[in-house]
């Protein structure tokens, strides 16, 4: 039983990984100049919907909330991939693989984090020296 659950978990994990890669491929299809306009528009809508935090059916609705994530997005990705010419798909898959494997620049991330920390520190010092009675919520 444990082996079955573990195997199922690995399959779902692999499916989610391939779905994530396909979303990137569809986004690249939408940006490709060789893609026909109808497919480009469809790919843009599908990729934007897949990456958007706003769902057609809200996730808090039991069962139906995840229906769009489990059925609509994969079907939309499949539709775009089936309608797109094979040479464009192949080029976009190669480009997606290079984008996914691109090394992360930790120095740039560190500098951005440092800038945010300095900014938050400045705000903290500013508001620590600012009397609370001056704020509108503390006026009587």
mmCIF file with all atom_site columns, C-alpha atoms in Angstrom:
data_model
loop_
_atom_site.group_PDB
_atom_site.id
_atom_site.type_symbol
_atom_site.label_atom_id
_atom_site.label_alt_id
_atom_site.label_comp_id
_atom_site.label_asym_id
_atom_site.label_entity_id
_atom_site.label_seq_id
_atom_site.pdbx_PDB_ins_code
_atom_site.Cartn_x
_atom_site.Cartn_y
_atom_site.Cartn_z
_atom_site.occupancy
_atom_site.B_iso_or_equiv
_atom_site.pdbx_formal_charge
_atom_site.auth_seq_id
_atom_site.auth_comp_id
_atom_site.auth_asym_id
_atom_site.auth_atom_id
_atom_site.pdbx_PDB_model_num
ATOM 1   C CA . UNK A 1 1   ? 0.000   0.000  0.000   1.00 0.00 ? 1   UNK A CA 1
ATOM 2   C CA . UNK A 1 2   ? 2.817   2.397  0.894   1.00 0.00 ? 2   UNK A CA 1
ATOM 3   C CA . UNK A 1 3   ? 4.603   1.542  -2.355  1.00 0.00 ? 3   UNK A CA 1
ATOM 4   C CA . UNK A 1 4   ? 1.436   2.319  -4.330  1.00 0.00 ? 4   UNK A CA 1
ATOM 5   C CA . UNK A 1 5   ? 1.026   5.717  -2.651  1.00 0.00 ? 5   UNK A CA 1
ATOM 6   C CA . UNK A 1 6   ? 4.708   6.502  -3.161  1.00 0.00 ? 6   UNK A CA 1
ATOM 7   C CA . UNK A 1 7   ? 4.520   5.547  -6.839  1.00 0.00 ? 7   UNK A CA 1
ATOM 8   C CA . UNK A 1 8   ? 1.362   7.609  -7.338  1.00 0.00 ? 8   UNK A CA 1
ATOM 9   C CA . UNK A 1 9   ? 2.992   10.578 -5.607  1.00 0.00 ? 9   UNK A CA 1
ATOM 10  C CA . UNK A 1 10  ? 6.034   10.329 -7.896  1.00 0.00 ? 10  UNK A CA 1
ATOM 11  C CA . UNK A 1 11  ? 3.801   10.175 -10.995 1.00 0.00 ? 11  UNK A CA 1
ATOM 12  C CA . UNK A 1 12  ? 1.812   13.235 -9.900  1.00 0.00 ? 12  UNK A CA 1
ATOM 13  C CA . UNK A 1 13  ? 5.037   15.073 -9.122  1.00 0.00 ? 13  UNK A CA 1
ATOM 14  C CA . UNK A 1 14  ? 6.438   14.222 -12.564 1.00 0.00 ? 14  UNK A CA 1
ATOM 15  C CA . UNK A 1 15  ? 3.165   15.278 -14.229 1.00 0.00 ? 15  UNK A CA 1
ATOM 16  C CA . UNK A 1 16  ? 3.233   18.630 -12.408 1.00 0.00 ? 16  UNK A CA 1
ATOM 17  C CA . UNK A 1 17  ? 6.845   19.178 -13.491 1.00 0.00 ? 17  UNK A CA 1
ATOM 18  C CA . UNK A 1 18  ? 6.003   18.493 -17.137 1.00 0.00 ? 18  UNK A CA 1
ATOM 19  C CA . UNK A 1 19  ? 2.944   20.745 -16.867 1.00 0.00 ? 19  UNK A CA 1
ATOM 20  C CA . UNK A 1 20  ? 5.114   23.563 -15.541 1.00 0.00 ? 20  UNK A CA 1
ATOM 21  C CA . UNK A 1 21  ? 7.502   23.109 -18.475 1.00 0.00 ? 21  UNK A CA 1
ATOM 22  C CA . UNK A 1 22  ? 4.601   23.036 -20.942 1.00 0.00 ? 22  UNK A CA 1
ATOM 23  C CA . UNK A 1 23  ? 3.280   26.346 -19.554 1.00 0.00 ? 23  UNK A CA 1
ATOM 24  C CA . UNK A 1 24  ? 6.659   27.896 -20.329 1.00 0.00 ? 24  UNK A CA 1
ATOM 25  C CA . UNK A 1 25  ? 6.619   26.332 -23.813 1.00 0.00 ? 25  UNK A CA 1
ATOM 26  C CA . UNK A 1 26  ? 3.136   27.743 -24.488 1.00 0.00 ? 26  UNK A CA 1
ATOM 27  C CA . UNK A 1 27  ? 4.269   31.178 -23.268 1.00 0.00 ? 27  UNK A CA 1
ATOM 28  C CA . UNK A 1 28  ? 7.215   31.006 -25.667 1.00 0.00 ? 28  UNK A CA 1
ATOM 29  C CA . UNK A 1 29  ? 4.863   29.902 -28.475 1.00 0.00 ? 29  UNK A CA 1
ATOM 30  C CA . UNK A 1 30  ? 2.775   33.017 -27.801 1.00 0.00 ? 30  UNK A CA 1
ATOM 31  C CA . UNK A 1 31  ? 5.879   35.200 -28.090 1.00 0.00 ? 31  UNK A CA 1
ATOM 32  C CA . UNK A 1 32  ? 7.253   33.528 -31.237 1.00 0.00 ? 32  UNK A CA 1
ATOM 33  C CA . UNK A 1 33  ? 6.924   35.607 -34.425 1.00 0.00 ? 33  UNK A CA 1
ATOM 34  C CA . UNK A 1 34  ? 6.309   32.533 -36.600 1.00 0.00 ? 34  UNK A CA 1
ATOM 35  C CA . UNK A 1 35  ? 3.205   31.479 -34.660 1.00 0.00 ? 35  UNK A CA 1
ATOM 36  C CA . UNK A 1 36  ? -0.107  32.172 -36.454 1.00 0.00 ? 36  UNK A CA 1
ATOM 37  C CA . UNK A 1 37  ? -2.123  34.969 -34.836 1.00 0.00 ? 37  UNK A CA 1
ATOM 38  C CA . UNK A 1 38  ? -5.040  32.782 -33.694 1.00 0.00 ? 38  UNK A CA 1
ATOM 39  C CA . UNK A 1 39  ? -2.719  30.308 -31.989 1.00 0.00 ? 39  UNK A CA 1
ATOM 40  C CA . UNK A 1 40  ? -0.671  33.169 -30.558 1.00 0.00 ? 40  UNK A CA 1
ATOM 41  C CA . UNK A 1 41  ? -3.798  34.680 -28.965 1.00 0.00 ? 41  UNK A CA 1
ATOM 42  C CA . UNK A 1 42  ? -4.951  31.298 -27.652 1.00 0.00 ? 42  UNK A CA 1
ATOM 43  C CA . UNK A 1 43  ? -1.485  30.535 -26.261 1.00 0.00 ? 43  UNK A CA 1
ATOM 44  C CA . UNK A 1 44  ? -1.308  33.929 -24.565 1.00 0.00 ? 44  UNK A CA 1
ATOM 45  C CA . UNK A 1 45  ? -4.728  33.422 -22.941 1.00 0.00 ? 45  UNK A CA 1
ATOM 46  C CA . UNK A 1 46  ? -3.896  29.884 -21.761 1.00 0.00 ? 46  UNK A CA 1
ATOM 47  C CA . UNK A 1 47  ? -0.442  30.816 -20.412 1.00 0.00 ? 47  UNK A CA 1
ATOM 48  C CA . UNK A 1 48  ? -1.765  33.947 -18.690 1.00 0.00 ? 48  UNK A CA 1
ATOM 49  C CA . UNK A 1 49  ? -4.621  31.977 -17.120 1.00 0.00 ? 49  UNK A CA 1
ATOM 50  C CA . UNK A 1 50  ? -2.270  29.206 -15.977 1.00 0.00 ? 50  UNK A CA 1
ATOM 51  C CA . UNK A 1 51  ? 0.083   31.723 -14.350 1.00 0.00 ? 51  UNK A CA 1
ATOM 52  C CA . UNK A 1 52  ? -2.643  34.006 -12.997 1.00 0.00 ? 52  UNK A CA 1
ATOM 53  C CA . UNK A 1 53  ? -3.621  33.878 -9.318  1.00 0.00 ? 53  UNK A CA 1
ATOM 54  C CA . UNK A 1 54  ? -7.256  34.515 -10.342 1.00 0.00 ? 54  UNK A CA 1
ATOM 55  C CA . UNK A 1 55  ? -9.230  31.379 -11.219 1.00 0.00 ? 55  UNK A CA 1
ATOM 56  C CA . UNK A 1 56  ? -12.386 30.936 -13.263 1.00 0.00 ? 56  UNK A CA 1
ATOM 57  C CA . UNK A 1 57  ? -13.763 28.818 -10.427 1.00 0.00 ? 57  UNK A CA 1
ATOM 58  C CA . UNK A 1 58  ? -12.452 29.865 -6.973  1.00 0.00 ? 58  UNK A CA 1
ATOM 59  C CA . UNK A 1 59  ? -10.401 27.170 -5.221  1.00 0.00 ? 59  UNK A CA 1
ATOM 60  C CA . UNK A 1 60  ? -12.437 27.348 -2.002  1.00 0.00 ? 60  UNK A CA 1
ATOM 61  C CA . UNK A 1 61  ? -15.427 25.728 -3.758  1.00 0.00 ? 61  UNK A CA 1
ATOM 62  C CA . UNK A 1 62  ? -15.114 21.989 -2.970  1.00 0.00 ? 62  UNK A CA 1
ATOM 63  C CA . UNK A 1 63  ? -14.092 19.784 -5.904  1.00 0.00 ? 63  UNK A CA 1
ATOM 64  C CA . UNK A 1 64  ? -15.115 22.320 -8.581  1.00 0.00 ? 64  UNK A CA 1
ATOM 65  C CA . UNK A 1 65  ? -12.485 24.788 -7.356  1.00 0.00 ? 65  UNK A CA 1
ATOM 66  C CA . UNK A 1 66  ? -9.617  22.626 -8.533  1.00 0.00 ? 66  UNK A CA 1
ATOM 67  C CA . UNK A 1 67  ? -11.398 21.502 -11.692 1.00 0.00 ? 67  UNK A CA 1
ATOM 68  C CA . UNK A 1 68  ? -9.909  24.293 -13.768 1.00 0.00 ? 68  UNK A CA 1
ATOM 69  C CA . UNK A 1 69  ? -6.396  23.579 -12.486 1.00 0.00 ? 69  UNK A CA 1
ATOM 70  C CA . UNK A 1 70  ? -6.671  19.856 -13.142 1.00 0.00 ? 70  UNK A CA 1
ATOM 71  C CA . UNK A 1 71  ? -8.695  19.811 -16.367 1.00 0.00 ? 71  UNK A CA 1
ATOM 72  C CA . UNK A 1 72  ? -8.944  23.201 -18.105 1.00 0.00 ? 72  UNK A CA 1
ATOM 73  C CA . UNK A 1 73  ? -5.278  24.214 -17.960 1.00 0.00 ? 73  UNK A CA 1
ATOM 74  C CA . UNK A 1 74  ? -3.865  20.879 -19.221 1.00 0.00 ? 74  UNK A CA 1
ATOM 75  C CA . UNK A 1 75  ? -6.492  20.716 -21.975 1.00 0.00 ? 75  UNK A CA 1
ATOM 76  C CA . UNK A 1 76  ? -5.701  24.287 -23.009 1.00 0.00 ? 76  UNK A CA 1
ATOM 77  C CA . UNK A 1 77  ? -1.991  23.520 -23.084 1.00 0.00 ? 77  UNK A CA 1
ATOM 78  C CA . UNK A 1 78  ? -2.650  20.390 -25.136 1.00 0.00 ? 78  UNK A CA 1
ATOM 79  C CA . UNK A 1 79  ? -4.847  22.335 -27.571 1.00 0.00 ? 79  UNK A CA 1
ATOM 80  C CA . UNK A 1 80  ? -2.189  24.998 -28.141 1.00 0.00 ? 80  UNK A CA 1
ATOM 81  C CA . UNK A 1 81  ? 0.540   22.385 -28.594 1.00 0.00 ? 81  UNK A CA 1
ATOM 82  C CA . UNK A 1 82  ? -1.598  20.379 -31.055 1.00 0.00 ? 82  UNK A CA 1
ATOM 83  C CA . UNK A 1 83  ? -2.476  23.471 -33.139 1.00 0.00 ? 83  UNK A CA 1
ATOM 84  C CA . UNK A 1 84  ? 1.067   24.857 -33.290 1.00 0.00 ? 84  UNK A CA 1
ATOM 85  C CA . UNK A 1 85  ? 3.394   23.774 -36.128 1.00 0.00 ? 85  UNK A CA 1
ATOM 86  C CA . UNK A 1 86  ? 5.958   21.187 -34.984 1.00 0.00 ? 86  UNK A CA 1
ATOM 87  C CA . UNK A 1 87  ? 9.047   23.252 -35.862 1.00 0.00 ? 87  UNK A CA 1
ATOM 88  C CA . UNK A 1 88  ? 7.878   26.091 -33.591 1.00 0.00 ? 88  UNK A CA 1
ATOM 89  C CA . UNK A 1 89  ? 7.148   23.652 -30.766 1.00 0.00 ? 89  UNK A CA 1
ATOM 90  C CA . UNK A 1 90  ? 10.591  22.068 -31.084 1.00 0.00 ? 90  UNK A CA 1
ATOM 91  C CA . UNK A 1 91  ? 12.337  25.449 -31.001 1.00 0.00 ? 91  UNK A CA 1
ATOM 92  C CA . UNK A 1 92  ? 10.277  26.590 -28.008 1.00 0.00 ? 92  UNK A CA 1
ATOM 93  C CA . UNK A 1 93  ? 10.964  23.335 -26.118 1.00 0.00 ? 93  UNK A CA 1
ATOM 94  C CA . UNK A 1 94  ? 14.718  23.776 -26.638 1.00 0.00 ? 94  UNK A CA 1
ATOM 95  C CA . UNK A 1 95  ? 14.510  27.398 -25.504 1.00 0.00 ? 95  UNK A CA 1
ATOM 96  C CA . UNK A 1 96  ? 12.391  26.410 -22.472 1.00 0.00 ? 96  UNK A CA 1
ATOM 97  C CA . UNK A 1 97  ? 14.947  23.767 -21.484 1.00 0.00 ? 97  UNK A CA 1
ATOM 98  C CA . UNK A 1 98  ? 17.750  26.330 -21.606 1.00 0.00 ? 98  UNK A CA 1
ATOM 99  C CA . UNK A 1 99  ? 15.698  28.832 -19.614 1.00 0.00 ? 99  UNK A CA 1
ATOM 100 C CA . UNK A 1 100 ? 14.904  26.275 -16.924 1.00 0.00 ? 100 UNK A CA 1
ATOM 101 C CA . UNK A 1 101 ? 18.551  25.229 -16.610 1.00 0.00 ? 101 UNK A CA 1
ATOM 102 C CA . UNK A 1 102 ? 19.822  28.807 -16.492 1.00 0.00 ? 102 UNK A CA 1
ATOM 103 C CA . UNK A 1 103 ? 22.050  29.317 -13.435 1.00 0.00 ? 103 UNK A CA 1
ATOM 104 C CA . UNK A 1 104 ? 20.745  31.500 -10.638 1.00 0.00 ? 104 UNK A CA 1
ATOM 105 C CA . UNK A 1 105 ? 22.693  34.667 -9.928  1.00 0.00 ? 105 UNK A CA 1
ATOM 106 C CA . UNK A 1 106 ? 22.958  34.651 -6.138  1.00 0.00 ? 106 UNK A CA 1
ATOM 107 C CA . UNK A 1 107 ? 24.865  37.940 -6.029  1.00 0.00 ? 107 UNK A CA 1
ATOM 108 C CA . UNK A 1 108 ? 21.996  39.782 -7.708  1.00 0.00 ? 108 UNK A CA 1
ATOM 109 C CA . UNK A 1 109 ? 19.500  38.155 -5.356  1.00 0.00 ? 109 UNK A CA 1
ATOM 110 C CA . UNK A 1 110 ? 21.659  39.152 -2.381  1.00 0.00 ? 110 UNK A CA 1
ATOM 111 C CA . UNK A 1 111 ? 21.860  42.762 -3.544  1.00 0.00 ? 111 UNK A CA 1
ATOM 112 C CA . UNK A 1 112 ? 18.080  42.945 -4.030  1.00 0.00 ? 112 UNK A CA 1
ATOM 113 C CA . UNK A 1 113 ? 17.521  41.484 -0.552  1.00 0.00 ? 113 UNK A CA 1
ATOM 114 C CA . UNK A 1 114 ? 20.033  43.957 0.885   1.00 0.00 ? 114 UNK A CA 1
ATOM 115 C CA . UNK A 1 115 ? 18.211  46.877 -0.763  1.00 0.00 ? 115 UNK A CA 1
ATOM 116 C CA . UNK A 1 116 ? 14.897  45.695 0.710   1.00 0.00 ? 116 UNK A CA 1
ATOM 117 C CA . UNK A 1 117 ? 16.435  45.289 4.167   1.00 0.00 ? 117 UNK A CA 1
ATOM 118 C CA . UNK A 1 118 ? 17.926  48.797 4.051   1.00 0.00 ? 118 UNK A CA 1
ATOM 119 C CA . UNK A 1 119 ? 14.569  50.193 2.933   1.00 0.00 ? 119 UNK A CA 1
ATOM 120 C CA . UNK A 1 120 ? 12.674  48.343 5.699   1.00 0.00 ? 120 UNK A CA 1
ATOM 121 C CA . UNK A 1 121 ? 15.282  49.443 8.244   1.00 0.00 ? 121 UNK A CA 1
ATOM 122 C CA . UNK A 1 122 ? 14.845  53.052 7.144   1.00 0.00 ? 122 UNK A CA 1
ATOM 123 C CA . UNK A 1 123 ? 11.065  52.745 7.504   1.00 0.00 ? 123 UNK A CA 1
ATOM 124 C CA . UNK A 1 124 ? 11.427  51.181 10.947  1.00 0.00 ? 124 UNK A CA 1
ATOM 125 C CA . UNK A 1 125 ? 13.742  53.974 12.130  1.00 0.00 ? 125 UNK A CA 1
ATOM 126 C CA . UNK A 1 126 ? 11.463  56.612 10.643  1.00 0.00 ? 126 UNK A CA 1
ATOM 127 C CA . UNK A 1 127 ? 8.378   55.291 12.389  1.00 0.00 ? 127 UNK A CA 1
ATOM 128 C CA . UNK A 1 128 ? 10.219  54.635 15.667  1.00 0.00 ? 128 UNK A CA 1
ATOM 129 C CA . UNK A 1 129 ? 11.118  58.337 15.819  1.00 0.00 ? 129 UNK A CA 1
ATOM 130 C CA . UNK A 1 130 ? 7.642   59.371 14.737  1.00 0.00 ? 130 UNK A CA 1
ATOM 131 C CA . UNK A 1 131 ? 5.308   59.848 17.740  1.00 0.00 ? 131 UNK A CA 1
ATOM 132 C CA . UNK A 1 132 ? 2.327   57.510 17.607  1.00 0.00 ? 132 UNK A CA 1
ATOM 133 C CA . UNK A 1 133 ? -0.023  60.299 18.663  1.00 0.00 ? 133 UNK A CA 1
ATOM 134 C CA . UNK A 1 134 ? 0.590   61.938 15.284  1.00 0.00 ? 134 UNK A CA 1
ATOM 135 C CA . UNK A 1 135 ? -0.968  58.979 13.476  1.00 0.00 ? 135 UNK A CA 1
ATOM 136 C CA . UNK A 1 136 ? -4.680  59.421 12.700  1.00 0.00 ? 136 UNK A CA 1
ATOM 137 C CA . UNK A 1 137 ? -5.680  56.084 14.251  1.00 0.00 ? 137 UNK A CA 1
ATOM 138 C CA . UNK A 1 138 ? -4.320  57.127 17.674  1.00 0.00 ? 138 UNK A CA 1
ATOM 139 C CA . UNK A 1 139 ? -6.025  60.555 17.839  1.00 0.00 ? 139 UNK A CA 1
ATOM 140 C CA . UNK A 1 140 ? -8.756  60.927 20.377  1.00 0.00 ? 140 UNK A CA 1
#
